[in-house]
Coordinates of C-alpha atoms in Angstrom, one line a residue:
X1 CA 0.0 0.0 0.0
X2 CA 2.6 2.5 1.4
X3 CA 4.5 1.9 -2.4
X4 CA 1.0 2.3 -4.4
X5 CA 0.6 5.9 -2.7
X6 CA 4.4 6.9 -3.1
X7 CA 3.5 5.7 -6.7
X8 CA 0.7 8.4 -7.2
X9 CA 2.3 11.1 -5.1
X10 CA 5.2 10.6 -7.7
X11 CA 2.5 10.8 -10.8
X12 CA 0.6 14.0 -8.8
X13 CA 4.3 15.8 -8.4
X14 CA 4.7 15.4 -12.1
X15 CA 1.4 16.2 -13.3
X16 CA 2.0 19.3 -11.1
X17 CA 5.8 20.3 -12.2
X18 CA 4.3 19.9 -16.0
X19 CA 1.0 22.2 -15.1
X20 CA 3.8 24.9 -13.4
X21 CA 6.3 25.0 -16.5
X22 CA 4.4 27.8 -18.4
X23 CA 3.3 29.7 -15.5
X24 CA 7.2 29.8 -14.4
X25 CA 9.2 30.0 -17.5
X26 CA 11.2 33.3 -17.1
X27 CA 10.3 35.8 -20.1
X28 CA 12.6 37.4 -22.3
X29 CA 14.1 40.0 -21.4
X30 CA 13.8 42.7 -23.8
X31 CA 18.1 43.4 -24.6
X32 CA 17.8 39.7 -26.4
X33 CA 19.5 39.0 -29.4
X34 CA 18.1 39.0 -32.6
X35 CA 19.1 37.5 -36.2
X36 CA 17.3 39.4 -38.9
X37 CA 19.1 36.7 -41.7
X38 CA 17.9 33.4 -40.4
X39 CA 19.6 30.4 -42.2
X40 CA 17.8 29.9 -45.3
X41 CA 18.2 26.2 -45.2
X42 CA 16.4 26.6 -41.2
X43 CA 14.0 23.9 -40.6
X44 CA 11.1 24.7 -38.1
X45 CA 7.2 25.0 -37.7
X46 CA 6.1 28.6 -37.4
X47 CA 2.6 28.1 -35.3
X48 CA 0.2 31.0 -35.8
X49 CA -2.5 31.3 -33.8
X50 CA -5.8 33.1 -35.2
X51 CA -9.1 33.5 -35.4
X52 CA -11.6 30.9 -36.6
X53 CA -12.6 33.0 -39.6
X54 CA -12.0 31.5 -43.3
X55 CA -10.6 34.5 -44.3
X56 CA -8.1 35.5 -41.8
X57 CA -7.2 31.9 -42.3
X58 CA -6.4 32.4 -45.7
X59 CA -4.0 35.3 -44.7
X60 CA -1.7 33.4 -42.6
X61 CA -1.5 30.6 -45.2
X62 CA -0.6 33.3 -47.9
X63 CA 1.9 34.9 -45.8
X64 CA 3.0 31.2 -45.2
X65 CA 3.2 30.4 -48.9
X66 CA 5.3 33.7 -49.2
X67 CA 7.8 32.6 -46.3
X68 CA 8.4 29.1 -47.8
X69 CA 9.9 31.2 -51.1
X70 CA 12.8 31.9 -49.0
X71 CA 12.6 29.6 -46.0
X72 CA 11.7 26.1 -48.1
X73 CA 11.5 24.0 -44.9
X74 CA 9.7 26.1 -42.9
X75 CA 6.2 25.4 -41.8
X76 CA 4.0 27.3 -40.7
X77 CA 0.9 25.7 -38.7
X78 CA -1.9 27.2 -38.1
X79 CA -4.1 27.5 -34.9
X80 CA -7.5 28.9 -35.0
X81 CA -9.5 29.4 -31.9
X82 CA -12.6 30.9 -30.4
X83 CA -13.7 33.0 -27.9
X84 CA -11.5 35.6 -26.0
X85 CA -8.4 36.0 -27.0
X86 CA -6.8 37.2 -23.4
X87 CA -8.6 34.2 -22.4
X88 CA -7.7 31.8 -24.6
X89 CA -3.7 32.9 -24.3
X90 CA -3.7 32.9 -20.9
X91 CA -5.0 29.2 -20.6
X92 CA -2.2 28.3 -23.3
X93 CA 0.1 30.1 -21.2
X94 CA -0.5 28.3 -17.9
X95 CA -0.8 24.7 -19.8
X96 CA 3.8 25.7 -21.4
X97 CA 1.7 25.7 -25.1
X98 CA 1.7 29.0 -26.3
X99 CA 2.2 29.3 -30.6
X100 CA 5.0 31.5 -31.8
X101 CA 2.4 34.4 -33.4
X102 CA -0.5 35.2 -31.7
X103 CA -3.6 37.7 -33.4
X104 CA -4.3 40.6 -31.3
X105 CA -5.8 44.0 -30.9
X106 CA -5.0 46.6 -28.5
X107 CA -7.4 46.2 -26.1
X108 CA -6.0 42.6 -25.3
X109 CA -3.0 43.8 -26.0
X110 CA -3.0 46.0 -22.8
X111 CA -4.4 43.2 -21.0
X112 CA -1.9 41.0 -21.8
X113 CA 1.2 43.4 -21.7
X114 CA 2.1 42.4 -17.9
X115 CA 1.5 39.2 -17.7
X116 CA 4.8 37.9 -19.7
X117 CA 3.3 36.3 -22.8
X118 CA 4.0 38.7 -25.5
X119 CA 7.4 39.3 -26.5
X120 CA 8.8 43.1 -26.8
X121 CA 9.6 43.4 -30.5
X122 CA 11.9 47.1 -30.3
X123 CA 14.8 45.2 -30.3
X124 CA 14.0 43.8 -33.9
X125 CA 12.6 47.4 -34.7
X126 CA 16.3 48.9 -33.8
X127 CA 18.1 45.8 -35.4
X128 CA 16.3 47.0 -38.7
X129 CA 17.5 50.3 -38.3
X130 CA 21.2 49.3 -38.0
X131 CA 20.9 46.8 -40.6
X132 CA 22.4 48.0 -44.2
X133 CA 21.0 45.3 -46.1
X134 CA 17.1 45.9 -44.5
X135 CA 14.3 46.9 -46.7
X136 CA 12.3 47.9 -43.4
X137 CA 11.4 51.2 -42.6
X138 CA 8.7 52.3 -39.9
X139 CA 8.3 55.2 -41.5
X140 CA 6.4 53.6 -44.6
X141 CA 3.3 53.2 -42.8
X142 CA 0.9 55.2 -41.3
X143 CA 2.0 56.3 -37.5
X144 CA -1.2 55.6 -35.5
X145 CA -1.2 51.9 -36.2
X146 CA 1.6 51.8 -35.1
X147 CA 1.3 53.3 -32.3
X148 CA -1.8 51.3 -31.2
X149 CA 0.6 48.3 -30.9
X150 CA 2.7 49.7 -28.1
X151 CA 2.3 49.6 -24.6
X152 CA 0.4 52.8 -23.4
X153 CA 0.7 53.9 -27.0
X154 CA 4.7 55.0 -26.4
X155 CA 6.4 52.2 -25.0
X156 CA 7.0 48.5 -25.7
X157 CA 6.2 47.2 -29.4
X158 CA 4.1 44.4 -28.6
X159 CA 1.8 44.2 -31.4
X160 CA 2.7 44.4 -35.6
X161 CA -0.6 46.2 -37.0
X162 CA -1.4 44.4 -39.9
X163 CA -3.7 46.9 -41.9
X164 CA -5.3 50.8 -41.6
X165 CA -8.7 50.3 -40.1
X166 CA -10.3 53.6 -39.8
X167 CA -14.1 54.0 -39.4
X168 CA -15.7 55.5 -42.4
X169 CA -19.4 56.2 -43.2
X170 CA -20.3 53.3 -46.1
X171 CA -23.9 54.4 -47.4
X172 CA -26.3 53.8 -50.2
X173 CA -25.8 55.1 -53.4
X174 CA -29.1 54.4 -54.7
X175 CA -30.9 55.5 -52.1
X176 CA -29.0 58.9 -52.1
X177 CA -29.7 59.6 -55.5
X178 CA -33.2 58.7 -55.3
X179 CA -33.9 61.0 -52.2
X180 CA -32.1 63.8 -53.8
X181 CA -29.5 64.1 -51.9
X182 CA -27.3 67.1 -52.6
X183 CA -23.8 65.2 -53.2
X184 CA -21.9 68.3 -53.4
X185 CA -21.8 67.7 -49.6
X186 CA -21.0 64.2 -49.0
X187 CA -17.5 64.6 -49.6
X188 CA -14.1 63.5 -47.9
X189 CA -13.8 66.1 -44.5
X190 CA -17.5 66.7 -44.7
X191 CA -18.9 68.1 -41.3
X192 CA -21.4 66.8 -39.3
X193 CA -23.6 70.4 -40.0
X194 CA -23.4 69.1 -44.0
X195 CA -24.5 65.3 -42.2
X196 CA -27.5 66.7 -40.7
X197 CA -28.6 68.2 -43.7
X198 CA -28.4 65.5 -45.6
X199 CA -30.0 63.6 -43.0
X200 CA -32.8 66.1 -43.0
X201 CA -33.4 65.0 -46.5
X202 CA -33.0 61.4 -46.2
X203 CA -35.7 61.3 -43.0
X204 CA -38.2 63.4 -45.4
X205 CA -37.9 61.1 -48.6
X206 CA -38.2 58.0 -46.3
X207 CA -41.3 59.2 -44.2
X208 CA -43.2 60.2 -47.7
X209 CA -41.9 56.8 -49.5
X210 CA -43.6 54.5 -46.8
X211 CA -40.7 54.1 -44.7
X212 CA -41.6 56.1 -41.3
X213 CA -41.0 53.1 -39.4
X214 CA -37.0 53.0 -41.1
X215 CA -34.1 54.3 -39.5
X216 CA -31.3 56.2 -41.6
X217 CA -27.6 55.2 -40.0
X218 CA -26.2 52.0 -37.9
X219 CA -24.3 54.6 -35.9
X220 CA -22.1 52.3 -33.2
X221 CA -22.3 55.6 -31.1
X222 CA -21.8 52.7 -28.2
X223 CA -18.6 51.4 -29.4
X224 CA -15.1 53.1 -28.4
X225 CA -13.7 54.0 -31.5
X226 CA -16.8 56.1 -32.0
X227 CA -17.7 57.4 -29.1
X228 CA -14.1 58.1 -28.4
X229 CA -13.8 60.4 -31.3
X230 CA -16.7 62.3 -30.6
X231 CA -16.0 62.5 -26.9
X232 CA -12.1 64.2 -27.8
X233 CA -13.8 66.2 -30.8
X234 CA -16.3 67.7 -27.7
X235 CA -13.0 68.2 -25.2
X236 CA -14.3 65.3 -22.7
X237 CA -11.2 64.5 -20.4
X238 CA -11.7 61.0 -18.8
X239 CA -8.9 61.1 -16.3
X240 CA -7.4 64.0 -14.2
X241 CA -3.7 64.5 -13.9
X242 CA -4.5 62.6 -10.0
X243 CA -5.8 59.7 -11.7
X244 CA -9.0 60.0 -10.7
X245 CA -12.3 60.1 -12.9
X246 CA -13.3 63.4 -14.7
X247 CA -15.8 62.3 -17.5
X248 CA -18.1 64.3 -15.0
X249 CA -17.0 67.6 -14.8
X250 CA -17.6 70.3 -16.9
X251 CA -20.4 70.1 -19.3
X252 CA -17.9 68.6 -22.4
X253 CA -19.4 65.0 -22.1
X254 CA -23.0 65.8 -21.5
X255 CA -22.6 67.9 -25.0
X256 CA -21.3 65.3 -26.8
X257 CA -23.7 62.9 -25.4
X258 CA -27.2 65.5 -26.2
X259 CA -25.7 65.7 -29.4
X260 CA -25.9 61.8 -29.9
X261 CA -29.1 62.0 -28.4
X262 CA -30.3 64.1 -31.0
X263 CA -30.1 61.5 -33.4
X264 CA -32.4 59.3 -31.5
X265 CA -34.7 62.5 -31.2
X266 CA -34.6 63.1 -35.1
X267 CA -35.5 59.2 -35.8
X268 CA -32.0 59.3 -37.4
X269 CA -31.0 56.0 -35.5
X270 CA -32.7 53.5 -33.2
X271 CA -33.1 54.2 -29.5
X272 CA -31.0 51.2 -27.5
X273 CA -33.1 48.3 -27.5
X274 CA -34.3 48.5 -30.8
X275 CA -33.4 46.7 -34.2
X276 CA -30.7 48.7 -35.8
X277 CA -31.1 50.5 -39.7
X278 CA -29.6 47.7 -41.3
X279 CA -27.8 49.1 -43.7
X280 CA -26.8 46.2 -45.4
X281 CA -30.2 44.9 -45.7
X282 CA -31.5 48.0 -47.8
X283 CA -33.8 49.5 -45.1
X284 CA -30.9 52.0 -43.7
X285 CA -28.7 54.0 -45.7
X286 CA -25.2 54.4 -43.5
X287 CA -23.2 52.7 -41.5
X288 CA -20.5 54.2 -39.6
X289 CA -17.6 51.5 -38.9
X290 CA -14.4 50.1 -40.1
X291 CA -15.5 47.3 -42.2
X292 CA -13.7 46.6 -45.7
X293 CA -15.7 47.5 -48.7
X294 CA -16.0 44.1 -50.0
X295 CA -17.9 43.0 -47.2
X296 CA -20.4 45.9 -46.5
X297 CA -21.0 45.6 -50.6
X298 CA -21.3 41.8 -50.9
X299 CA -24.4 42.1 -48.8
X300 CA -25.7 44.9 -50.4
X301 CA -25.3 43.5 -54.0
X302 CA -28.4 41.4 -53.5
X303 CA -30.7 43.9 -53.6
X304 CA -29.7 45.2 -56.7
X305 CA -28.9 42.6 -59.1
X306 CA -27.3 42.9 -62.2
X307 CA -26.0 46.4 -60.9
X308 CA -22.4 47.7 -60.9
X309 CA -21.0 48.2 -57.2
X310 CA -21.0 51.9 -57.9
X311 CA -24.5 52.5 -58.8
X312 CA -25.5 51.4 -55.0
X313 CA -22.4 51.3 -52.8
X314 CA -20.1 54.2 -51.8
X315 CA -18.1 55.1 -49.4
X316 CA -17.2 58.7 -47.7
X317 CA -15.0 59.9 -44.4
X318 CA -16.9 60.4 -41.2
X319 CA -18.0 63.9 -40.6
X320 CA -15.7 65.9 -37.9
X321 CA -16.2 69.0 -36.0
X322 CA -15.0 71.6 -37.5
X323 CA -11.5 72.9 -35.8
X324 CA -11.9 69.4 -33.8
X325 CA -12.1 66.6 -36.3
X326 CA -11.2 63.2 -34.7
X327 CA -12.0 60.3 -37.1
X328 CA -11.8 57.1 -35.1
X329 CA -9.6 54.0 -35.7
X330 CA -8.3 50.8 -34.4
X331 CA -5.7 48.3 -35.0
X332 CA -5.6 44.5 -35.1
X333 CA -2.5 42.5 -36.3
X334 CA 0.2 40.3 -34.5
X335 CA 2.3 39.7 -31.8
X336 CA 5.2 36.9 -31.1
X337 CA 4.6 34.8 -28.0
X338 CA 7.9 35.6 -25.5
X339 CA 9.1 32.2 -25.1
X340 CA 9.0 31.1 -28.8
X341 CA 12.4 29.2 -29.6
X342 CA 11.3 31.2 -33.4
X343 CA 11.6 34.6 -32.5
X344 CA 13.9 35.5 -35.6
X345 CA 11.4 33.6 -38.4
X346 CA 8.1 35.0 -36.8
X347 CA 9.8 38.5 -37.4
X348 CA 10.4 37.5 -41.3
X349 CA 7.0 36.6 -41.2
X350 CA 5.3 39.7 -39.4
X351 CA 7.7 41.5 -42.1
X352 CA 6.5 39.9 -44.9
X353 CA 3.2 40.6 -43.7
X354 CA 3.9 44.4 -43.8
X355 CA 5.6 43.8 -47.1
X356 CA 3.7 45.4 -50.4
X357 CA 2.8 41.4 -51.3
X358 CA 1.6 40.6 -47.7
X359 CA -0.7 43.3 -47.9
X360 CA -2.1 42.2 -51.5
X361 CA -2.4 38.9 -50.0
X362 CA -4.7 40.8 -47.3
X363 CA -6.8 42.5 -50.1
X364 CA -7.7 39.3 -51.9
X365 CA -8.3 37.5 -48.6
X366 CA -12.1 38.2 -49.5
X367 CA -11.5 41.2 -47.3
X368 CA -9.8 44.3 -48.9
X369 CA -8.4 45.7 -46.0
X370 CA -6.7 48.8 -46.1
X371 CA -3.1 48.6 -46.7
X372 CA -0.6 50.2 -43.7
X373 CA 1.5 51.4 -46.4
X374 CA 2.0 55.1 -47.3
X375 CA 2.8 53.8 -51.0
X376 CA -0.1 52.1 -51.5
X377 CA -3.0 54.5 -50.7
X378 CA -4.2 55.1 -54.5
X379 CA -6.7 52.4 -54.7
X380 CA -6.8 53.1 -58.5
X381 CA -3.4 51.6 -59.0
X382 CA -3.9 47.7 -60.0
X383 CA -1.0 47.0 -58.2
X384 CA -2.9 47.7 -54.9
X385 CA -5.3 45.2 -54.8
X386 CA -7.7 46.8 -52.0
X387 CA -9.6 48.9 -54.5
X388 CA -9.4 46.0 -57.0
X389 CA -13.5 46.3 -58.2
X390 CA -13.7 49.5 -56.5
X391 CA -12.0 52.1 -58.5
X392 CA -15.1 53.8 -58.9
X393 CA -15.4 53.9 -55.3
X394 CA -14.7 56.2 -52.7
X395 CA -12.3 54.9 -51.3
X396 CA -9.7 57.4 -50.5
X397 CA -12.1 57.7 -47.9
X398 CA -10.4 55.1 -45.4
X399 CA -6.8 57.3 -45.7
X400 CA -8.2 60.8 -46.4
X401 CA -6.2 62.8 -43.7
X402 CA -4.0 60.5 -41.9
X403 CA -1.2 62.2 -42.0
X404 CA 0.7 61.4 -45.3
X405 CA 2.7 64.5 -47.8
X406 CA 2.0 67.5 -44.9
X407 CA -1.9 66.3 -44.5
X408 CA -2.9 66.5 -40.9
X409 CA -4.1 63.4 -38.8
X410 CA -7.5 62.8 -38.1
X411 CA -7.0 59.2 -36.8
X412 CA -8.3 59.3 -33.0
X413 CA -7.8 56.3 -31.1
X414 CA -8.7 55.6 -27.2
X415 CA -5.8 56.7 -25.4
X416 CA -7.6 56.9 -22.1
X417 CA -7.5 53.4 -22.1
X418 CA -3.6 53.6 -21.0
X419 CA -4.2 56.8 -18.6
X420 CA -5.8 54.2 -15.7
X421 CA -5.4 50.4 -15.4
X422 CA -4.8 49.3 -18.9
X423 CA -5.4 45.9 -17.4
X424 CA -8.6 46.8 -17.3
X425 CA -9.4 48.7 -20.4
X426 CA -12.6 46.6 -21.5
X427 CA -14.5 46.7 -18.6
X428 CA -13.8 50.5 -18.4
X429 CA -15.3 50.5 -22.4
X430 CA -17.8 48.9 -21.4
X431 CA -19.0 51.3 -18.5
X432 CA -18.7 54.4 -20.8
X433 CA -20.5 52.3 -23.5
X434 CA -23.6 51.4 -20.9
X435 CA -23.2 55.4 -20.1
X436 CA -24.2 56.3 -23.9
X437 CA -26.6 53.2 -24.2
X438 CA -28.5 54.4 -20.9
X439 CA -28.8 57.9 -21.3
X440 CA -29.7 57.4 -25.3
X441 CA -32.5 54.8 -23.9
X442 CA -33.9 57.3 -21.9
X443 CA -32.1 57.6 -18.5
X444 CA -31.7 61.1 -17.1
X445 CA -28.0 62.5 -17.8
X446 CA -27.1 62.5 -13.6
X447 CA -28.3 59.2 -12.9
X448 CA -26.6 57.5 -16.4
X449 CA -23.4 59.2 -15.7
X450 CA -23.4 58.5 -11.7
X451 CA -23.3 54.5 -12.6
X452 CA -20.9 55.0 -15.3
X453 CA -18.4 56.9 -12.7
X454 CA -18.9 54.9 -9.7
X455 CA -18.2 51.8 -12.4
X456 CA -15.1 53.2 -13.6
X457 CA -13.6 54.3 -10.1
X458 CA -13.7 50.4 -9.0
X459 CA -12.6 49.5 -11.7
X460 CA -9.5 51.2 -11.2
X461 CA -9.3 50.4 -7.8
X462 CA -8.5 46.8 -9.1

């Protein structure tokens, strides 16, 4: 007996010391070496872990394809998952099985930043810069992406944006022209006092063509990157210089949020609760978000069969405040996991993904996401697949002002997120977003705000 129980104290010590290696193993510290000219005749399997979607799938086996040009006897494996991606790392993590890339966005990004799992990739950034033979320059791509992959926006590189997504306003053509709409003002840098008239006109042809009950926009006022920009366009400070919470004082966020309200008031969008315009099922007309082109069109093109993409589909910047214009933006794109044993290949394959063929590979993914590239903005140029079927599109739309040849930046991305707790960066969203969603349904401006405050204060107290 006494030998049967040393026998399973011995099997519960190992199953232990096996369930401990991940959570133990020492990260990187971030002076490593780095080899930007891996042995060509290397042999390894690159493991990429991504989503469970068939086209960001098809990326990473693209990118792969590209790789195995100069690395023949490399493979790269790919890992799709669902759920959480925090979540889904942190389990890898604590089980000594995390892949070598890992999809990301910022948000997860900050959540994952102290907790040792993604690798700090400035010493590669600074290797580049030294290197005479490298092709690599940060400075061909647009800055705010790149900036949304660093800790608290100005520190660690932990995340490899991996295309521009910028929220535009993607509305229908048809439905424009047939309400009269005067197109002189939906134009790239268009305010929102030009929006509202052309709202105006829009709400008028809809409630005397038997569509009273229709909404005009599928605004996402309760998502970050929308709110966000409105908020900075109307001055709203979230933090003090103390740290503690100051979306209450002053009268800049309960502006910003009336005028949001006002589009509820006007029938403009739905109150919270209620079926959105639905754009892409031809009852709305806009939609104000980030996604490609291809897929707010392919859904469209039912409704009008036989029809050129032009003749229903466009595309145009969001309006700004004049003197305050903030368009909104995020990034998603890839990080290296900072015990992979194939550091130096998933850098040539994050670089290949910036190359100008990795971000072709992205356009004809199904997706046409907008390239990072400075040198690829004109869409019209067949060698920059994203406005491949679009060239009588719009679509300068998605790069209009960020910053390229003396333009200013409009890109506005959620930098409060870093001033308090990064760690805790969604939940803090997600009070601001029950904030918009309350007071829209209804709620008076004191009691909405109150919860959203006394939410965010614990939150930091974390």
């Amino acid at each position: 007996m006494k030998k049967f129980i040393c026998l399973i104290l011995s099997v519960l010590l190992a199953v232990a010391a096996v369930g401990c290696k991940g959570r133990r193993k020492p990260q990187v510290s971030d002076d490593y070496e780095v080899n930007l000219h891996p042995d060509t005749s290397v042999s390894a399997t690159l493991r990429v872990a991504t989503t469970n979607f068939d086209g960001e799938k098809k990326i990473i086996s693209d990118i792969g394809a590209l790789l195995k040009k100069k690395y023949p006897n490399v493979k790269v494996k790919i890992e799709p998952f669902s759920g959480a991606i925090s979540t889904q790392y942190a389990s890898w993590y604590n089980a000594g099985d995390v892949p070598d890339i890992l999809i990301n966005n910022t948000f997860d990004m900050f959540t994952l930043s102290d907790k040792g799992i993604l690798l700090n990739l400035d010493p590669y950034l600074d290797a580049e810069k030294k290197d005479a033979e490298s092709d690599f320059d940060i400075n061909d791509y647009y800055e705010a992406y790149f900036k949304m992959g660093q800790d608290k926006f100005d520190g660690a590189q932990y995340m490899i944006p991996r295309s521009a997504d910028r929220v535009v306003c993607h509305y229908n053509k048809a439905i424009f022209e047939a309400a009269g709409v005067d197109m002189t003002k939906v134009r790239n840098g268009w305010t929102w006092d030009d929006f509202l008239e052309v709202c105006k006109t829009l709400r008028d042809w809809y409630d005397s063509n038997g569509r009273s009950d229709y909404y005009l926009i599928d605004s996402y006022f309760d998502w970050e990157a929308n709110y966000n920009a409105i908020f900075e366009s109307y001055g709203v400070e979230y933090f003090g210089t103390d740290g503690s919470v100051t979306l209450n004082k002053g009268d800049a966020a309960k502006n910003a949020l009336d005028f949001m309200k006002s589009f509820v008031n006007n029938r403009y969008i739905a109150p919270p609760g209620v079926e959105q315009a639905g754009m892409t099922a031809n009852k709305g007309c806009m939609l104000f978000h980030s996604q490609s082109s291809s897929n707010v069109s392919a859904k469209l093109q039912q409704y009008y069969p036989g029809k050129a993409v032009d003749e229903y589909y466009d595309v145009v910047t969001m309006p700004v405040r004049e003197g305050n214009e903030k368009i909104g933006c995020g990034a998603a794109g890839y990080s290296v996991y900072s015990g992979s044993s194939n550091r130096d290949l998933a850098w040539q394959f994050l670089k290949l993904l910036l190359s100008k063929d990795g971000q072709n590979v992205m356009a004809d993914s199904g997706n046409n996401y907008v390239p990072l590239r400075k040198d690829m903005t004109d869409y019209t140029d067949p060698t920059n697949h994203w406005g491949n079927g679009f060239e009588k599109c719009n679509m300068s739309a998605f790069t209009y002002n960020c910053g390229v040849n003396g333009d200013p930046d409009w890109n506005c991305y959620s930098t409060f997120i870093a001033q308090q707790k990064p760690k805790q960066a969604t939940n803090i969203s997600k009070a601001i977003e029950s904030l918009i969603s309350s007071y829209l349904g209804g709620a008076s401006y004191d009691t909405a705000m109150k919860a959203c405050v006394n939410a965010i204060s614990r939150y930091i107290q974390m």
